[in-house]
PDB file of C-alpha atoms and ligand atoms in Angstrom:
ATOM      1  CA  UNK A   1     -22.181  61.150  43.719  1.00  0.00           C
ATOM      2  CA  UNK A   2     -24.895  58.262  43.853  1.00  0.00           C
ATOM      3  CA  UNK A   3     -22.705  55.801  42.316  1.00  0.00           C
ATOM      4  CA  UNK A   4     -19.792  56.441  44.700  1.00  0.00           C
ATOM      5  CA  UNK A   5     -21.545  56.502  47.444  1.00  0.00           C
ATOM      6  CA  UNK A   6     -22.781  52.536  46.003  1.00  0.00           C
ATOM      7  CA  UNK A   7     -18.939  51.683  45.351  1.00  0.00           C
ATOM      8  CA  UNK A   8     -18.130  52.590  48.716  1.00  0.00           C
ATOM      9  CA  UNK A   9     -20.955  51.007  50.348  1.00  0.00           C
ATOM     10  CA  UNK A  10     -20.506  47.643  48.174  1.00  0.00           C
ATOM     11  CA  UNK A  11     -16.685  48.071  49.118  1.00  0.00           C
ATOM     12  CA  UNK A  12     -17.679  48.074  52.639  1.00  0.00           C
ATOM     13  CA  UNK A  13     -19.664  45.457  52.749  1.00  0.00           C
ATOM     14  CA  UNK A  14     -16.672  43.323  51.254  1.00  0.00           C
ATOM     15  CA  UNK A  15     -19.218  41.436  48.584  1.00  0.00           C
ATOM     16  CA  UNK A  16     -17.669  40.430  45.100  1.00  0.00           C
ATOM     17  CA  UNK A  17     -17.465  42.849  42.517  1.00  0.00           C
ATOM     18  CA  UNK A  18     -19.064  41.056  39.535  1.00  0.00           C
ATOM     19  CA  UNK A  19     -21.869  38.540  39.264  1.00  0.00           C
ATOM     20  CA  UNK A  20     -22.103  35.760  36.482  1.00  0.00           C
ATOM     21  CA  UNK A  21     -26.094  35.380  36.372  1.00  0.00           C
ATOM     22  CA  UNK A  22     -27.166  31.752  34.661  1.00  0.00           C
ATOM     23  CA  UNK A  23     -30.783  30.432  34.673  1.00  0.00           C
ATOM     24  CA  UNK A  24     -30.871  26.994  33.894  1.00  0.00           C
ATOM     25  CA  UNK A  25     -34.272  24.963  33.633  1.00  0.00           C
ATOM     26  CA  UNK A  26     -34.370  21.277  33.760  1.00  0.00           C
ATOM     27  CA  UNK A  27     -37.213  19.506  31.565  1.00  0.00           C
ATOM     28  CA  UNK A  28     -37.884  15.890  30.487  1.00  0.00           C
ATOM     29  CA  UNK A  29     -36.885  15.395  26.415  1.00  0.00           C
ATOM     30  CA  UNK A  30     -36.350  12.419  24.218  1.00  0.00           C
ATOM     31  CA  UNK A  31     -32.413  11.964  22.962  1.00  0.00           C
ATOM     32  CA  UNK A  32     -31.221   9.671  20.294  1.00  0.00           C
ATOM     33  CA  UNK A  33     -27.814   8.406  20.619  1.00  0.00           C
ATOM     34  CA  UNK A  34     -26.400   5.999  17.780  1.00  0.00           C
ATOM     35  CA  UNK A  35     -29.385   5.635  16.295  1.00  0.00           C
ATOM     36  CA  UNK A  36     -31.036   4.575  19.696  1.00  0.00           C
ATOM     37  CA  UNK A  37     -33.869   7.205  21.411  1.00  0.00           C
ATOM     38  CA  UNK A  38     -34.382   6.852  24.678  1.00  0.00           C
ATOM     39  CA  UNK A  39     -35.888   9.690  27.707  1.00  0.00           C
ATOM     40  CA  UNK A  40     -32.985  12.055  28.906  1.00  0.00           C
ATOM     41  CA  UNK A  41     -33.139  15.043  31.149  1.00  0.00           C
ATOM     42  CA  UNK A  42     -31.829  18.429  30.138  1.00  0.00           C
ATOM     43  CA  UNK A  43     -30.653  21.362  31.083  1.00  0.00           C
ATOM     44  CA  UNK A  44     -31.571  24.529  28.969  1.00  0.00           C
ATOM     45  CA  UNK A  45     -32.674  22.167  25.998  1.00  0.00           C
ATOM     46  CA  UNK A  46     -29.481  20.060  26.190  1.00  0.00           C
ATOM     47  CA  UNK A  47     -27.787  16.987  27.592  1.00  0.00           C
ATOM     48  CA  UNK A  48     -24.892  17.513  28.965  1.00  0.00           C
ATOM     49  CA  UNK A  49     -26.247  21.081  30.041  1.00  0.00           C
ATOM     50  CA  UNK A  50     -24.716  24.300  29.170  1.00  0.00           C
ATOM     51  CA  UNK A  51     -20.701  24.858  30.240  1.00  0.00           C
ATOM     52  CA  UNK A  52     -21.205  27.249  32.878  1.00  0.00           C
ATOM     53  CA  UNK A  53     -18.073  30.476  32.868  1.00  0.00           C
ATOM     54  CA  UNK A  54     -17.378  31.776  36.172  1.00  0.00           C
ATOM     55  CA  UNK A  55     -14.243  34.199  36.967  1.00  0.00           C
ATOM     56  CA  UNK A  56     -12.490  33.580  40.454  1.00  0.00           C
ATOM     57  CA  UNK A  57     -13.622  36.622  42.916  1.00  0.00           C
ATOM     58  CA  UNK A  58     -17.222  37.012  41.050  1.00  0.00           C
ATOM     59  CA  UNK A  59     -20.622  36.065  43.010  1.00  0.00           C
ATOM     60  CA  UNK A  60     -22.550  32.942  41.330  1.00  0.00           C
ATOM     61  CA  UNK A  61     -26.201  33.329  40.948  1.00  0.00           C
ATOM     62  CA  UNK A  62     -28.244  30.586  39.223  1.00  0.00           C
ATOM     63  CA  UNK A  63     -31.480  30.555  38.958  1.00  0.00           C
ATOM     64  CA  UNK A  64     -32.707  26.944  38.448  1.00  0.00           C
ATOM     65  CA  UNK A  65     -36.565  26.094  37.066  1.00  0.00           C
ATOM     66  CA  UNK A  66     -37.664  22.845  37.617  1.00  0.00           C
ATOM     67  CA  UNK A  67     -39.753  21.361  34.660  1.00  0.00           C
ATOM     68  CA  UNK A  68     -39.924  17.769  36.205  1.00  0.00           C
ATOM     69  CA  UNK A  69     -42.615  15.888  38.009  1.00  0.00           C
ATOM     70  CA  UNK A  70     -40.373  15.274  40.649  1.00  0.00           C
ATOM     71  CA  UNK A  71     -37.824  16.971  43.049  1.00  0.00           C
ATOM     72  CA  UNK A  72     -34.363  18.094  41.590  1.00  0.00           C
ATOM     73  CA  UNK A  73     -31.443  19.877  42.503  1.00  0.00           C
ATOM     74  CA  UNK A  74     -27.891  20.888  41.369  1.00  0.00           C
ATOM     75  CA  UNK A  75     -24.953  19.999  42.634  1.00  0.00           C
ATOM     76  CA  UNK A  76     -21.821  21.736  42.303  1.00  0.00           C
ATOM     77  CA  UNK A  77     -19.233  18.912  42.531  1.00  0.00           C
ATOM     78  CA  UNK A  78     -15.883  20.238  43.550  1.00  0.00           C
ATOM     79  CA  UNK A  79     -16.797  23.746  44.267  1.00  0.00           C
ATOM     80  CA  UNK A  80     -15.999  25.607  47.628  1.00  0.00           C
ATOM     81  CA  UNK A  81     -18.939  27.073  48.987  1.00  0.00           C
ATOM     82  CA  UNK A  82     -21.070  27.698  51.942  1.00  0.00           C
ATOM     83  CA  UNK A  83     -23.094  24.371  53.014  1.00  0.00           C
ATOM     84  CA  UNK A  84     -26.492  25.112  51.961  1.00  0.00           C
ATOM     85  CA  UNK A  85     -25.449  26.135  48.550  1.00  0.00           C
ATOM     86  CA  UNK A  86     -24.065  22.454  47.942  1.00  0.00           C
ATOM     87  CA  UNK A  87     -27.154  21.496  46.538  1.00  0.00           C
ATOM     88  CA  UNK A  88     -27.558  17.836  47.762  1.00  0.00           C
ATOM     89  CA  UNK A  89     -31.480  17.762  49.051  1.00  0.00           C
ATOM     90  CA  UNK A  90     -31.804  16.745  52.644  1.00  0.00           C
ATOM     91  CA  UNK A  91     -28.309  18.475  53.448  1.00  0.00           C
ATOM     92  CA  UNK A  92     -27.429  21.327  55.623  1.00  0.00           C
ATOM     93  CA  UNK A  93     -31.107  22.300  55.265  1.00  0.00           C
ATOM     94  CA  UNK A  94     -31.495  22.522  51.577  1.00  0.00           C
ATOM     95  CA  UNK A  95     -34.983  20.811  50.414  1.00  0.00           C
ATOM     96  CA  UNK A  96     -34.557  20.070  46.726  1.00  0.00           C
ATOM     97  CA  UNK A  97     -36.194  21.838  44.020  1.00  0.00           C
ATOM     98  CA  UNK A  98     -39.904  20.890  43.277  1.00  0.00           C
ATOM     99  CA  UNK A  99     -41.647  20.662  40.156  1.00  0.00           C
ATOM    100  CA  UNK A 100     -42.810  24.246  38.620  1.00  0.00           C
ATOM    101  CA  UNK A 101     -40.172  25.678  41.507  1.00  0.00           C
ATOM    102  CA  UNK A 102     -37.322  28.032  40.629  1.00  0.00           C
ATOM    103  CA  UNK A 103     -34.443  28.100  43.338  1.00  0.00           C
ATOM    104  CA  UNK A 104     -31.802  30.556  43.254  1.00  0.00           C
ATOM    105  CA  UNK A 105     -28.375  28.974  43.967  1.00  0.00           C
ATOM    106  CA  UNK A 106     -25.880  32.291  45.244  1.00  0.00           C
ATOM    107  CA  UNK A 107     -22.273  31.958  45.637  1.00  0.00           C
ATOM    108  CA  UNK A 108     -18.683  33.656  46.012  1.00  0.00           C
ATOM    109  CA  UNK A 109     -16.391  32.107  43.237  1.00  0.00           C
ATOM    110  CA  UNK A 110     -13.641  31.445  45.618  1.00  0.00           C
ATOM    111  CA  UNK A 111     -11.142  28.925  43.507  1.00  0.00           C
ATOM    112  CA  UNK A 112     -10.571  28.389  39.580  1.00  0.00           C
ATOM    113  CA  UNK A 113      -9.983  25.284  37.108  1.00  0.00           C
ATOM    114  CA  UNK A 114     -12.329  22.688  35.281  1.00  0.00           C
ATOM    115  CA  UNK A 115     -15.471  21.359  37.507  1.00  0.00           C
ATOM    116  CA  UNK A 116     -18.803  20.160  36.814  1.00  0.00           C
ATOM    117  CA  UNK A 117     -22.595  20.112  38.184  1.00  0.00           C
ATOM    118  CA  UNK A 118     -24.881  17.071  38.325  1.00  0.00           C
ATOM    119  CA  UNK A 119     -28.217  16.404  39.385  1.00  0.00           C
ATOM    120  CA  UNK A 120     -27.886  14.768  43.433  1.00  0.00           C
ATOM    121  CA  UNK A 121     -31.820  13.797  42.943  1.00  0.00           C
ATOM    122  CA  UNK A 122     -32.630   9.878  42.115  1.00  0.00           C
ATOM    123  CA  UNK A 123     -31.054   8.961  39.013  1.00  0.00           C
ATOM    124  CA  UNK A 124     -31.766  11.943  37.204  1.00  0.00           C
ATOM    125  CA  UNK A 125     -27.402  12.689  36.645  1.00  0.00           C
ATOM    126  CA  UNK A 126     -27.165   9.253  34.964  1.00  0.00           C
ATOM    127  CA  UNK A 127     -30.523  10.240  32.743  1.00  0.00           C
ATOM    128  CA  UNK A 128     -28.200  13.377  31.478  1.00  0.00           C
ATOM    129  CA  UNK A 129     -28.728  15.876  33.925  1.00  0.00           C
ATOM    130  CA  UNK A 130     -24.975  17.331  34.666  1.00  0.00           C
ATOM    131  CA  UNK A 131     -22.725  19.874  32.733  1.00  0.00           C
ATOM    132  CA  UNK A 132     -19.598  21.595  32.764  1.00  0.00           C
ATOM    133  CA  UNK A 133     -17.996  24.577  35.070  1.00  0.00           C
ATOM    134  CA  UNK A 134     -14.918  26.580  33.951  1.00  0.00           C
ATOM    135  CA  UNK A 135     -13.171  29.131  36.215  1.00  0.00           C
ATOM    136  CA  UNK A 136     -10.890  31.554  34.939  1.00  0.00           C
ATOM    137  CA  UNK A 137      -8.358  32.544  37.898  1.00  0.00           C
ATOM    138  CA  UNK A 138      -8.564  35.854  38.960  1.00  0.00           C
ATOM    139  CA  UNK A 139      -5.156  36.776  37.854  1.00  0.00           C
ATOM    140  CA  UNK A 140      -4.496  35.099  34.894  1.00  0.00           C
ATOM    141  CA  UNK A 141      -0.629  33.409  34.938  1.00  0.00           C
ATOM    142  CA  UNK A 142       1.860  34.754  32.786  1.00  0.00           C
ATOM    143  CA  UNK A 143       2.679  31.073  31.559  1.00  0.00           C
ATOM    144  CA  UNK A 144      -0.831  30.564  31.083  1.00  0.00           C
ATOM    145  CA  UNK A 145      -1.540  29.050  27.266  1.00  0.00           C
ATOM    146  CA  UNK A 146      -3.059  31.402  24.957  1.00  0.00           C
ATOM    147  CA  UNK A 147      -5.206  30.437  23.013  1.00  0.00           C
ATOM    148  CA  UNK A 148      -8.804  31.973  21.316  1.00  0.00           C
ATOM    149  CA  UNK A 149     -10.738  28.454  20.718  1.00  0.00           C
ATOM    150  CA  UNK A 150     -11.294  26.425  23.677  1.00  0.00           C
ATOM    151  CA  UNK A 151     -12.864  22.805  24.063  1.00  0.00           C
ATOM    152  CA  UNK A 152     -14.849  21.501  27.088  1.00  0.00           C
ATOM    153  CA  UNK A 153     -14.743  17.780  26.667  1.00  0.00           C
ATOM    154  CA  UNK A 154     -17.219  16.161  28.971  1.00  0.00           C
ATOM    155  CA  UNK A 155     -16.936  12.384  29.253  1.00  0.00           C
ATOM    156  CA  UNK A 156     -19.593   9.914  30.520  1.00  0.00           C
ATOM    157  CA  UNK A 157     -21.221   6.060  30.392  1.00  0.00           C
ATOM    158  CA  UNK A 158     -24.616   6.311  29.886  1.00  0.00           C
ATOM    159  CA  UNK A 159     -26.963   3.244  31.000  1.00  0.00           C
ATOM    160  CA  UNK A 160     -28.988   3.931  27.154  1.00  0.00           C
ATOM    161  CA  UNK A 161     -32.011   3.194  29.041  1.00  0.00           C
ATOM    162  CA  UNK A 162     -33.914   5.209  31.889  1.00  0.00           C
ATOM    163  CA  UNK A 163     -31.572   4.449  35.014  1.00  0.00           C
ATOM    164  CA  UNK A 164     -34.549   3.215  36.984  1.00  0.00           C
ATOM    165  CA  UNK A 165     -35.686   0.797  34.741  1.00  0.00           C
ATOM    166  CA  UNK A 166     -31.632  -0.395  34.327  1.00  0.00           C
ATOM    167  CA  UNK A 167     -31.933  -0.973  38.166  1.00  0.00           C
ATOM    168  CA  UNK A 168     -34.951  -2.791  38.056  1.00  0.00           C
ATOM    169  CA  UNK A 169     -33.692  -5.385  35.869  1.00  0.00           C
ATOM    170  CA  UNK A 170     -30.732  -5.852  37.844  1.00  0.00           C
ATOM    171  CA  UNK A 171     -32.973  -6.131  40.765  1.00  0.00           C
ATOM    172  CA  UNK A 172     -35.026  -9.286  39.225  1.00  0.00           C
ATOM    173  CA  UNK A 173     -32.206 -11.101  38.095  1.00  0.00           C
ATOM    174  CA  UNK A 174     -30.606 -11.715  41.455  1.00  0.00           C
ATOM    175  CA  UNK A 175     -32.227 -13.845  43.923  1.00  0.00           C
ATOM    176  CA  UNK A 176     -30.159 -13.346  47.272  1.00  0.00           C
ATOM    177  CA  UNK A 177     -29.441  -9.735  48.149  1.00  0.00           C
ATOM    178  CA  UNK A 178     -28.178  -7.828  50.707  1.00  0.00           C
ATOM    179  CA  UNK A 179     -28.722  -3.653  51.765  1.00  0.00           C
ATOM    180  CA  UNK A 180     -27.011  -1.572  50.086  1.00  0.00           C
ATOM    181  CA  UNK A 181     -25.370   0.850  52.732  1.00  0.00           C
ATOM    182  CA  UNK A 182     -25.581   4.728  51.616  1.00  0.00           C
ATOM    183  CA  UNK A 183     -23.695   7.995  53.371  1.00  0.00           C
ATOM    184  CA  UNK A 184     -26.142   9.206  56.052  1.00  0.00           C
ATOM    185  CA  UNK A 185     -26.309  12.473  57.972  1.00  0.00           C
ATOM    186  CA  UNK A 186     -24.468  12.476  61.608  1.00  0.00           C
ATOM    187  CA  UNK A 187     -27.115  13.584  63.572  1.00  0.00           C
ATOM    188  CA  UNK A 188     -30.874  12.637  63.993  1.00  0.00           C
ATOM    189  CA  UNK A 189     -32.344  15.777  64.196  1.00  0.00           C
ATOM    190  CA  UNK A 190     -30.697  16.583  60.655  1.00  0.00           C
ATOM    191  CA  UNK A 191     -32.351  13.716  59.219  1.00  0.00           C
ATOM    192  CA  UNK A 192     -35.436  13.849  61.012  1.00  0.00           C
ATOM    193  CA  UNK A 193     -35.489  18.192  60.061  1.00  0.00           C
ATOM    194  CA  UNK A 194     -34.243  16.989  56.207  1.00  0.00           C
ATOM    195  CA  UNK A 195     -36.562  14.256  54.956  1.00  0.00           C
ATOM    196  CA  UNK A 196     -33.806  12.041  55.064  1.00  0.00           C
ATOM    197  CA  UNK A 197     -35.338   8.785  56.055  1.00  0.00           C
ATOM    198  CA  UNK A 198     -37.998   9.632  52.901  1.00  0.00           C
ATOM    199  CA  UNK A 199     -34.782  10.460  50.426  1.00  0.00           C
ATOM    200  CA  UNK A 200     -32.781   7.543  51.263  1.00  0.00           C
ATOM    201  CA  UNK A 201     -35.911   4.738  51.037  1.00  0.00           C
ATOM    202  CA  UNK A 202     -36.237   7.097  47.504  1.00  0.00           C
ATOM    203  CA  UNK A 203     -33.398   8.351  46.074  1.00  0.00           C
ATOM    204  CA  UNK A 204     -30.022   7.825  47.343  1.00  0.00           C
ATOM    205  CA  UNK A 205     -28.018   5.380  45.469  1.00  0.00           C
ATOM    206  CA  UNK A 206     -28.983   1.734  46.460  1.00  0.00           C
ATOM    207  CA  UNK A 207     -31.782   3.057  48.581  1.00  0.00           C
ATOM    208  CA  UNK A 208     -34.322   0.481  47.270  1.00  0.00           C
ATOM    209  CA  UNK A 209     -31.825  -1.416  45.281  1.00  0.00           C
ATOM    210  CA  UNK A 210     -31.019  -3.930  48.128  1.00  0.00           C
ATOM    211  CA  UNK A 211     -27.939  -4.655  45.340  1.00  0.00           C
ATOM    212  CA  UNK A 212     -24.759  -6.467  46.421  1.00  0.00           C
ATOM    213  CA  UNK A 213     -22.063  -4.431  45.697  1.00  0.00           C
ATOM    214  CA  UNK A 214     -20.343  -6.760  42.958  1.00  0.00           C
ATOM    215  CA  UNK A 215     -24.249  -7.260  41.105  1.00  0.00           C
ATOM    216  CA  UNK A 216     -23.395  -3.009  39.676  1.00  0.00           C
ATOM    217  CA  UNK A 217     -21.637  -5.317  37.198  1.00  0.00           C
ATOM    218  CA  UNK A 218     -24.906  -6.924  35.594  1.00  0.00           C
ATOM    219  CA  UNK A 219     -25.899  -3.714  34.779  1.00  0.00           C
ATOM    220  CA  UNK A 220     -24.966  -3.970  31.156  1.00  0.00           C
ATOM    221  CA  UNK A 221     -25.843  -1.929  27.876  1.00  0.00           C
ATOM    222  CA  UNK A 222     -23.196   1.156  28.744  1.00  0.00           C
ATOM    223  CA  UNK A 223     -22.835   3.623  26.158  1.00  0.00           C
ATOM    224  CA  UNK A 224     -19.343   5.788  26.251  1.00  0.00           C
ATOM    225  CA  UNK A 225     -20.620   9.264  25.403  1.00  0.00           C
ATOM    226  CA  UNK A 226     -18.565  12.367  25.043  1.00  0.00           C
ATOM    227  CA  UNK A 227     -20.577  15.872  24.998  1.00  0.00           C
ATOM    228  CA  UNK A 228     -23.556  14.014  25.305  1.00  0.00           C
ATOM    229  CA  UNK A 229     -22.465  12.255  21.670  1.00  0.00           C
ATOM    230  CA  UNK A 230     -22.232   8.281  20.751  1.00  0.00           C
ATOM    231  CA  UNK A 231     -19.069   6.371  19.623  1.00  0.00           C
ATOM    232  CA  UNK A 232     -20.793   6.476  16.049  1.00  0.00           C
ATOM    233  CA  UNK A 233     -21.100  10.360  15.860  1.00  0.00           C
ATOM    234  CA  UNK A 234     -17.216  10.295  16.112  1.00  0.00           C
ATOM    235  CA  UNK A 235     -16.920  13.123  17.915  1.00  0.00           C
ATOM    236  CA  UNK A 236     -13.801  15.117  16.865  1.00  0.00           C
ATOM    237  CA  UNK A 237     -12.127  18.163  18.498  1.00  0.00           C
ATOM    238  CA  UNK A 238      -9.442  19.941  16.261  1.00  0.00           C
ATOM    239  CA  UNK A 239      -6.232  21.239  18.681  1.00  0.00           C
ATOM    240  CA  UNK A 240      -3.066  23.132  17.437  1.00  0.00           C
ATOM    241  CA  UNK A 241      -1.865  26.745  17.990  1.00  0.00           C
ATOM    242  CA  UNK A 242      -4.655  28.840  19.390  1.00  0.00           C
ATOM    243  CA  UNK A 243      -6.751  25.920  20.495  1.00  0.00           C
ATOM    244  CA  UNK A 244      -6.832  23.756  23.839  1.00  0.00           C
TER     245      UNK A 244
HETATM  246 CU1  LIG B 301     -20.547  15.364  42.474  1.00  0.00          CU
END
């Protein structure tokens, strides 16, 4: 009787069905790629962070802790979702995460196929703060590959150095600069209501770098990681029948 009377009220109200819970916590951790250890930021003990499984027509709800010093956030690159879910601080009224803060992110799973999440707070996505998002479709396709091993191959350069100190060195070895220009918000009240004016001096990309465009090419020392892994660790993934 009870649990009818939820089905029909949860039918009513038109919400998903099933709810893929995740907690995620970001922390600060040392990572040593070809031999080289440098500061990284993960996600759940691990850089890239864990691959996140979400079925098309399910509610998202992750909880993330923030273990940082500073503000971070998640955002949800690709996904379809109401505006202050996107997770970009100082947007459609989201604030960021601060540190020893846990925000829950909550969201209808409205499309399927391969996405990602990143950090959108300073430079902590380049420092190793992003993973992986797979969305099975609701109704799987008959021509759909079958297959009972499946790899999530997550490709990256990493600046194999903290990302601020990799801009500050490009900074000193230019003499003329001019401002870098960054995406702003269309109205002043959002900025002036978001922080804005404080994020972009901060955080947003170029926002103290005063970099010409063409000087991102000094910024040297790029290390082609896949899964988080080195050219030297060789990463190899085995496909055939059963795998993709
Ligand atoms: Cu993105």
């Amino acid at each position: 009787m009870r649990v009818t009377a939820l089905l029909a009220a949860a039918l009513l109200a038109g919400s998903p069905a099933l709810a893929a819970e995740f907690d995620l916590v970001v922390a600060k951790a040392k990572a040593t790629v070809d031999g080289r250890t440098a500061p990284v930021i993960t996600i759940n003990g691990g850089t890239p962070g864990p691959t996140l499984r979400l079925k098309e027509g399910e509610e998202a709800v992750i909880r993330v802790t923030n273990r940082l010093d500073e503000e971070t956030s998640i955002h949800w690159h690709g996904l379809i979702l109401p505006g202050e879910q996107d997770g970009t601080p100082g947007m459609n009224g989201f604030p960021g995460i601060q540190p020893g803060q846990t925000f829950t992110y909550r969201f209808p799973v409205v499309q399927n196929g391969t996405y990602w999440y990143h950090a959108h707070s300073a430079t902590q996505e380049q420092a190793g703060h992003y993973g992986g998002i797979v969305i099975e479709p609701a109704q799987p396709s008959a021509d759909a590959a079958k297959a009972d091993r499946e790899h999530v191959v997550l490709c990256r350069s990493s600046p194999g150095e903290t990302p601020s100190a990799s801009s500050a060195t490009s900074r000193s070895s230019r003499g003329t600069t001019t401002t870098a220009s960054a995406p702003r918000p269309t109205s002043s009240a959002t900025r002036a209501s978001s922080g804005w004016a404080r994020r972009s001096r901060t955080a947003s990309p170029g926002g103290r770098m005063n970099m010409d465009p063409t000087d991102i090419a000094d910024t040297g020392n790029y290390t082609f990681l896949v899964n988080g892994k080195g050219p030297k660790a060789n990463e190899t993934f085995l496909f055939g029948r059963a795998r993709r």
